[in-house]
CSV table of C-alpha atoms and ligand atoms in Angstrom, one decimal:
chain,number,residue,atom,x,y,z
A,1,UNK,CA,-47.0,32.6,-40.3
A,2,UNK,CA,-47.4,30.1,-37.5
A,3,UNK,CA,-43.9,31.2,-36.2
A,4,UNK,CA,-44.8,34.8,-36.3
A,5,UNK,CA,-47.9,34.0,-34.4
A,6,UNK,CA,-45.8,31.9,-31.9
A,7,UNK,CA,-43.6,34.3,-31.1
A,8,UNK,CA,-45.9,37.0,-31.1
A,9,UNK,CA,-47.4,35.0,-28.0
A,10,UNK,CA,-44.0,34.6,-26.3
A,11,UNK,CA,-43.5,38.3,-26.3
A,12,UNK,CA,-46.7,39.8,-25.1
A,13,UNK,CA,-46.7,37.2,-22.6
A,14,UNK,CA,-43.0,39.0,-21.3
A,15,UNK,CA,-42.9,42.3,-22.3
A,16,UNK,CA,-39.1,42.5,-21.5
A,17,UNK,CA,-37.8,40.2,-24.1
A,18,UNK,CA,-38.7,43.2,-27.0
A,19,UNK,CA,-36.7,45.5,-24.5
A,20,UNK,CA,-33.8,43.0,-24.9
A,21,UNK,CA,-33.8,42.0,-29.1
A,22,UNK,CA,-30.7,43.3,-30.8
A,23,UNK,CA,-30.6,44.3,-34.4
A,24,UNK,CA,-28.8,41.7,-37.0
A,25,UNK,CA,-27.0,43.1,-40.0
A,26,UNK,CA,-25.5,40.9,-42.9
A,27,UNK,CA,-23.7,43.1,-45.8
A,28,UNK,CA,-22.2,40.9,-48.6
A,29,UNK,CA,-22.3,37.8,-47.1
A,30,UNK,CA,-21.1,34.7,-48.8
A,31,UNK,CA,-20.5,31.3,-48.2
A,32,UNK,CA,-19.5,28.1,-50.1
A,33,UNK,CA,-19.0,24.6,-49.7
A,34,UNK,CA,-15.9,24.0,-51.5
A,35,UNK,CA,-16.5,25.2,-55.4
A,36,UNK,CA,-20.3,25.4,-54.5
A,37,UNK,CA,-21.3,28.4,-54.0
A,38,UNK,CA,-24.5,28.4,-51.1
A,39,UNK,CA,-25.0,32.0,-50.4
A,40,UNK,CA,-23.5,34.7,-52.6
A,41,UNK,CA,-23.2,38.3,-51.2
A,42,UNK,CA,-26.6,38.2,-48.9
A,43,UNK,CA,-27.6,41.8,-47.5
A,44,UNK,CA,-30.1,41.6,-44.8
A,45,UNK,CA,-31.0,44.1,-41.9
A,46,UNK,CA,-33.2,42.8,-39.2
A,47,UNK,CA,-34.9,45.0,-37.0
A,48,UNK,CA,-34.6,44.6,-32.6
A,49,UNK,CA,-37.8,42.2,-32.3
A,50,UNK,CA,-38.5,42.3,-35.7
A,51,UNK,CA,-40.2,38.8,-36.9
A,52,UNK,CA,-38.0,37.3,-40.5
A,53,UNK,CA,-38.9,34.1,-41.7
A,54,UNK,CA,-36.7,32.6,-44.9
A,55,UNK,CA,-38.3,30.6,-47.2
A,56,UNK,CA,-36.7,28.5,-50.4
A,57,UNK,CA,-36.9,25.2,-51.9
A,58,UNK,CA,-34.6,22.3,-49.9
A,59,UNK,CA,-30.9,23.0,-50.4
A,60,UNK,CA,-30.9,26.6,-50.9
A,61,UNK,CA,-29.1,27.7,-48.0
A,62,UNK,CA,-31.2,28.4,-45.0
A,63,UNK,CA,-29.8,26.6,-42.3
A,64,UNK,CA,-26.5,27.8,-43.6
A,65,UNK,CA,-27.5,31.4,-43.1
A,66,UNK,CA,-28.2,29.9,-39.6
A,67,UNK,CA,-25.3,28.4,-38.8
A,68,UNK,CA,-23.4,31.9,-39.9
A,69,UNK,CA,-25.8,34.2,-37.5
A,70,UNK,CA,-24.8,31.0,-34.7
A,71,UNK,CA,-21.2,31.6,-35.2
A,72,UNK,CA,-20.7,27.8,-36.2
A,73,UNK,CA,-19.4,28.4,-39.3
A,74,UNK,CA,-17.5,31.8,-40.9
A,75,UNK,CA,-18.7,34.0,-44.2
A,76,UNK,CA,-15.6,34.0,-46.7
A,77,UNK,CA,-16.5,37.5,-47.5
A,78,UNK,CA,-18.9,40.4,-46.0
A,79,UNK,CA,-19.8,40.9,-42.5
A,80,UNK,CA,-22.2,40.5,-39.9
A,81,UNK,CA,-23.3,42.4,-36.6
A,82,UNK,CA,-25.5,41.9,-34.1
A,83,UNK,CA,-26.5,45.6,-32.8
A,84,UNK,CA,-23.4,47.9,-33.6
A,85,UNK,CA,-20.9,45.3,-32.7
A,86,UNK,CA,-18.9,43.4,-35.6
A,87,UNK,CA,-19.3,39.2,-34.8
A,88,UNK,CA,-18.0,37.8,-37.9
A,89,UNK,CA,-15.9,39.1,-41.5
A,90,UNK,CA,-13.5,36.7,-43.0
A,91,UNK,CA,-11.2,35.1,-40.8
A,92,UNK,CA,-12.4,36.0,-37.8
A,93,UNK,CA,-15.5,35.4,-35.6
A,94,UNK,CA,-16.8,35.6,-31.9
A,95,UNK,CA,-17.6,32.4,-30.6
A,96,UNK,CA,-21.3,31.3,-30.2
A,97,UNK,CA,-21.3,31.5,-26.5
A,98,UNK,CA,-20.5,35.3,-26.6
A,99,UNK,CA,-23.3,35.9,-29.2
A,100,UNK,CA,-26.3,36.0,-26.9
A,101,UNK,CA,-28.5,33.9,-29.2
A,102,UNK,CA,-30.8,30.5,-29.0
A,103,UNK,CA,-31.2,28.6,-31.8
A,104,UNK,CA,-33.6,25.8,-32.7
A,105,UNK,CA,-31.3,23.2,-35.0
A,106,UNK,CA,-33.3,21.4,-37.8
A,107,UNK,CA,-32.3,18.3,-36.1
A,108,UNK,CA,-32.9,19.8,-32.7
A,109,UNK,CA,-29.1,18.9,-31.2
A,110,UNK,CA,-30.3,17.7,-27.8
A,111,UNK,CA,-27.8,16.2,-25.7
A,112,UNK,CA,-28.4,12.3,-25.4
A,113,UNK,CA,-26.6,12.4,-22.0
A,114,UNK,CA,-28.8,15.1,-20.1
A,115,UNK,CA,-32.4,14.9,-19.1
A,116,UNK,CA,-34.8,17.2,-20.1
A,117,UNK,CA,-34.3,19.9,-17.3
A,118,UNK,CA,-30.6,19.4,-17.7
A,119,UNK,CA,-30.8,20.3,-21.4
A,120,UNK,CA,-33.2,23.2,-21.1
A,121,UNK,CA,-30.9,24.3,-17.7
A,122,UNK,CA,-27.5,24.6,-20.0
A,123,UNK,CA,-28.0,28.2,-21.4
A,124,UNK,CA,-28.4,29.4,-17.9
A,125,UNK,CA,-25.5,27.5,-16.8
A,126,UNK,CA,-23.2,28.7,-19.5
A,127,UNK,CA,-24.5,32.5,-18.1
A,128,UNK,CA,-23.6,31.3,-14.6
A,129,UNK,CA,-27.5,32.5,-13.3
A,130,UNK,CA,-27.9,31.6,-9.8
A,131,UNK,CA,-29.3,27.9,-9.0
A,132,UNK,CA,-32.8,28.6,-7.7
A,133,UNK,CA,-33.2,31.3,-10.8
A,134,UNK,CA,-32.3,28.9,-13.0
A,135,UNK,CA,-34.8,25.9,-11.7
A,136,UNK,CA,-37.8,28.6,-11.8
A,137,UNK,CA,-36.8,29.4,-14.9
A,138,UNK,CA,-36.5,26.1,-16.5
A,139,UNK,CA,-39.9,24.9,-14.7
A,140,UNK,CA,-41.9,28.1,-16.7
A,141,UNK,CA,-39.6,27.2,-20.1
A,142,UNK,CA,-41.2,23.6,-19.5
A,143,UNK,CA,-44.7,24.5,-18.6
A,144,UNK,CA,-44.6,26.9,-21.3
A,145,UNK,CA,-43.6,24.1,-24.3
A,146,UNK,CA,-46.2,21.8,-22.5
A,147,UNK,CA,-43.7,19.5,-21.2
A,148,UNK,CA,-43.7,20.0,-17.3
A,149,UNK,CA,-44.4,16.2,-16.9
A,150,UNK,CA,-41.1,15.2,-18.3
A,151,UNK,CA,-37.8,16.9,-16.6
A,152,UNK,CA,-36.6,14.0,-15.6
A,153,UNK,CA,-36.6,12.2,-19.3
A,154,UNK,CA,-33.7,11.5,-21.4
A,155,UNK,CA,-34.2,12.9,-25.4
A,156,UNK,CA,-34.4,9.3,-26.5
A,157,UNK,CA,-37.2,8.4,-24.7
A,158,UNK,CA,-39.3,11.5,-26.3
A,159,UNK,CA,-41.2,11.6,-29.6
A,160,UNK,CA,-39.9,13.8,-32.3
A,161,UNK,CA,-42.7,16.4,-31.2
A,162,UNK,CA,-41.5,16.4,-27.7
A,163,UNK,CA,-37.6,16.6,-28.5
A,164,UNK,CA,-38.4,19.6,-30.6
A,165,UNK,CA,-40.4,21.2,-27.9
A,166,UNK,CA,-37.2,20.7,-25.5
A,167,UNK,CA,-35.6,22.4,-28.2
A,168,UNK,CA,-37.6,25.3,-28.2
A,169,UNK,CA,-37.4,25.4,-24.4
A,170,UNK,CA,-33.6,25.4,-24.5
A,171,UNK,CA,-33.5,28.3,-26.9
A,172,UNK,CA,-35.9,30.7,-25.4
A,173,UNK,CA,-35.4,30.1,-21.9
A,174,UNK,CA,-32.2,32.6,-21.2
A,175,UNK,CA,-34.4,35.0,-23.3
A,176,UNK,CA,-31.1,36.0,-25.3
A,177,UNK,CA,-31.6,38.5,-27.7
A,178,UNK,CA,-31.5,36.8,-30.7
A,179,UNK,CA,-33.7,34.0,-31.3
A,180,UNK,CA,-33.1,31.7,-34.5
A,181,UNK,CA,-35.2,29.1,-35.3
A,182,UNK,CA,-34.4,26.3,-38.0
A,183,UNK,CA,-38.2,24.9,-39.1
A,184,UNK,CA,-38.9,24.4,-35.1
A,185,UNK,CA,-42.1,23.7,-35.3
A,186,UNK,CA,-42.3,20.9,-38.2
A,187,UNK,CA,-42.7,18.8,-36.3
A,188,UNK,CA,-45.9,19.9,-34.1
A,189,UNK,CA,-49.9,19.1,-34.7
A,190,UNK,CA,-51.7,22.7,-35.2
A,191,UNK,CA,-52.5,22.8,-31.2
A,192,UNK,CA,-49.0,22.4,-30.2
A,193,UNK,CA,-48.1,25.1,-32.8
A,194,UNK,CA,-50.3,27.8,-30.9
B,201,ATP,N1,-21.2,20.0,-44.9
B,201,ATP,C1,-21.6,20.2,-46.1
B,201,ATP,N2,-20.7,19.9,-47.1
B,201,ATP,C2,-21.0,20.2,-48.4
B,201,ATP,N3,-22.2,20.7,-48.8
B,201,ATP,C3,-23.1,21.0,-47.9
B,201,ATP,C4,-22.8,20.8,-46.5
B,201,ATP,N4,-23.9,21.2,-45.8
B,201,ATP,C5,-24.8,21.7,-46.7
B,201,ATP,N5,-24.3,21.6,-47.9
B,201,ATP,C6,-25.0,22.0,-49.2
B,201,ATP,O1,-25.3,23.4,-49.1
B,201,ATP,C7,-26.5,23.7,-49.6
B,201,ATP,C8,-27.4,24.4,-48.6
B,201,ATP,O2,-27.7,23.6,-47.5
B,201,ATP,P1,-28.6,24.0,-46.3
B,201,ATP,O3,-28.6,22.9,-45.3
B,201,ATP,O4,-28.3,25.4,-45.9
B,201,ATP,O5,-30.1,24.1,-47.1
B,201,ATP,P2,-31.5,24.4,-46.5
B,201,ATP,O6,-32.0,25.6,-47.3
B,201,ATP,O7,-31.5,24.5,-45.1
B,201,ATP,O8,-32.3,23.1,-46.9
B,201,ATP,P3,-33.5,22.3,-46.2
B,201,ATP,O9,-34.8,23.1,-46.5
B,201,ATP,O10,-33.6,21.0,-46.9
B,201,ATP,O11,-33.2,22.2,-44.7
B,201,ATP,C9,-27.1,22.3,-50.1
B,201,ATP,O12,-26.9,22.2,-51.5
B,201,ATP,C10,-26.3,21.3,-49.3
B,201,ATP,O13,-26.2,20.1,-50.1
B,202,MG,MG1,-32.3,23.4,-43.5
């Protein structure tokens, strides 16, 4: 609920991210780590800007459905599109750069090396946006997570809180069109969370 609520916010806010969401379609998706089986022939349709939380007990397979909609790992059998276009079956998937996609890792996945600014910067980077875009852009991504006040930080010099709220900034801030969030706000008192 709090998610949907978060997001809800995010979206009013910009009225041209809904323009922007593209439809996800799994059909018979599967996955296993060696003989144990995680996720066994999964069929999900998600909506443009439609709002799907997953929920189930520790170990069930949620970040794994993740990490197959991120393109870091590959179904052994069934499909999945984002919008008409096929982006992974067996043996075969478009890398995570091409996807269009932010994602909020469990652990968050902050580069140790980069500042703040220079973490939540990278998407826009990667889509080559034009310098002065991309510091406006990271400044309202900043503001916007609370955390304005600390560009110039390194990750390990943030609280958990804070890391994950670069995280969030990083994943929203090319407003891609699909926007996957493992438990990002876990971390976060109720104020933080609206
Ligand atoms: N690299 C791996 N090698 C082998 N098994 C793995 C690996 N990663 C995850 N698993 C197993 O796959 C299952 C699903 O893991 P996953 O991380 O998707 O669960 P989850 O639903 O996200 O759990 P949590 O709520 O604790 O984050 C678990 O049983 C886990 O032990
Ligand atoms: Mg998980």
């Amino acid at each position: 609920m709090d998610v949907a609520r978060w997001c809800s916010g995010l979206f009013s806010s910009r009225g041209a991210l809904m323009r922007a969401f593209t439809s996800l379609t799994l059909e018979g998706v599967s996955y296993a780590f060696g003989v144990h089986t995680v996720l066994d022939h999964i069929d999900l349709h998600i909506e443009p800007g439609e709002i799907v939380a997953l929920l189930g007990p520790s170990g069930c397979g949620k970040s794994t459905l993740l990490r197959l909609l991120a393109g870091l790992t590959q179904p052994a059998r069934g499909t999945i599109r984002f919008g008409e276009r096929v982006v992974a079956r067996p043996g075969w998937a478009l890398p995570t750069e091409q996807r269009d996609l932010g994602m909020v890792f469990q652990d968050y996945a902050l580069w140790p090396h980069m500042t703040v600014a220079q973490n939540v910067d990278f998407p826009l980077r990667m889509r080559r946006v034009a310098r002065d875009e991309r510091a406006r852009r990271v400044g309202e991504a900043l503001e916007r997570v609370g955390l304005a006040a600390f560009a110039a930080r390194r990750p390990a010099g943030l609280s958990g809180g804070q890391q994950q709220r670069v995280a969030l900034a990083r994943a929203i801030v090319a407003e891609p069109g699909v926007l996957l969030f493992d438990e990002p706000l876990s971390n976060l008192d109720s104020e933080l969370r609206e």
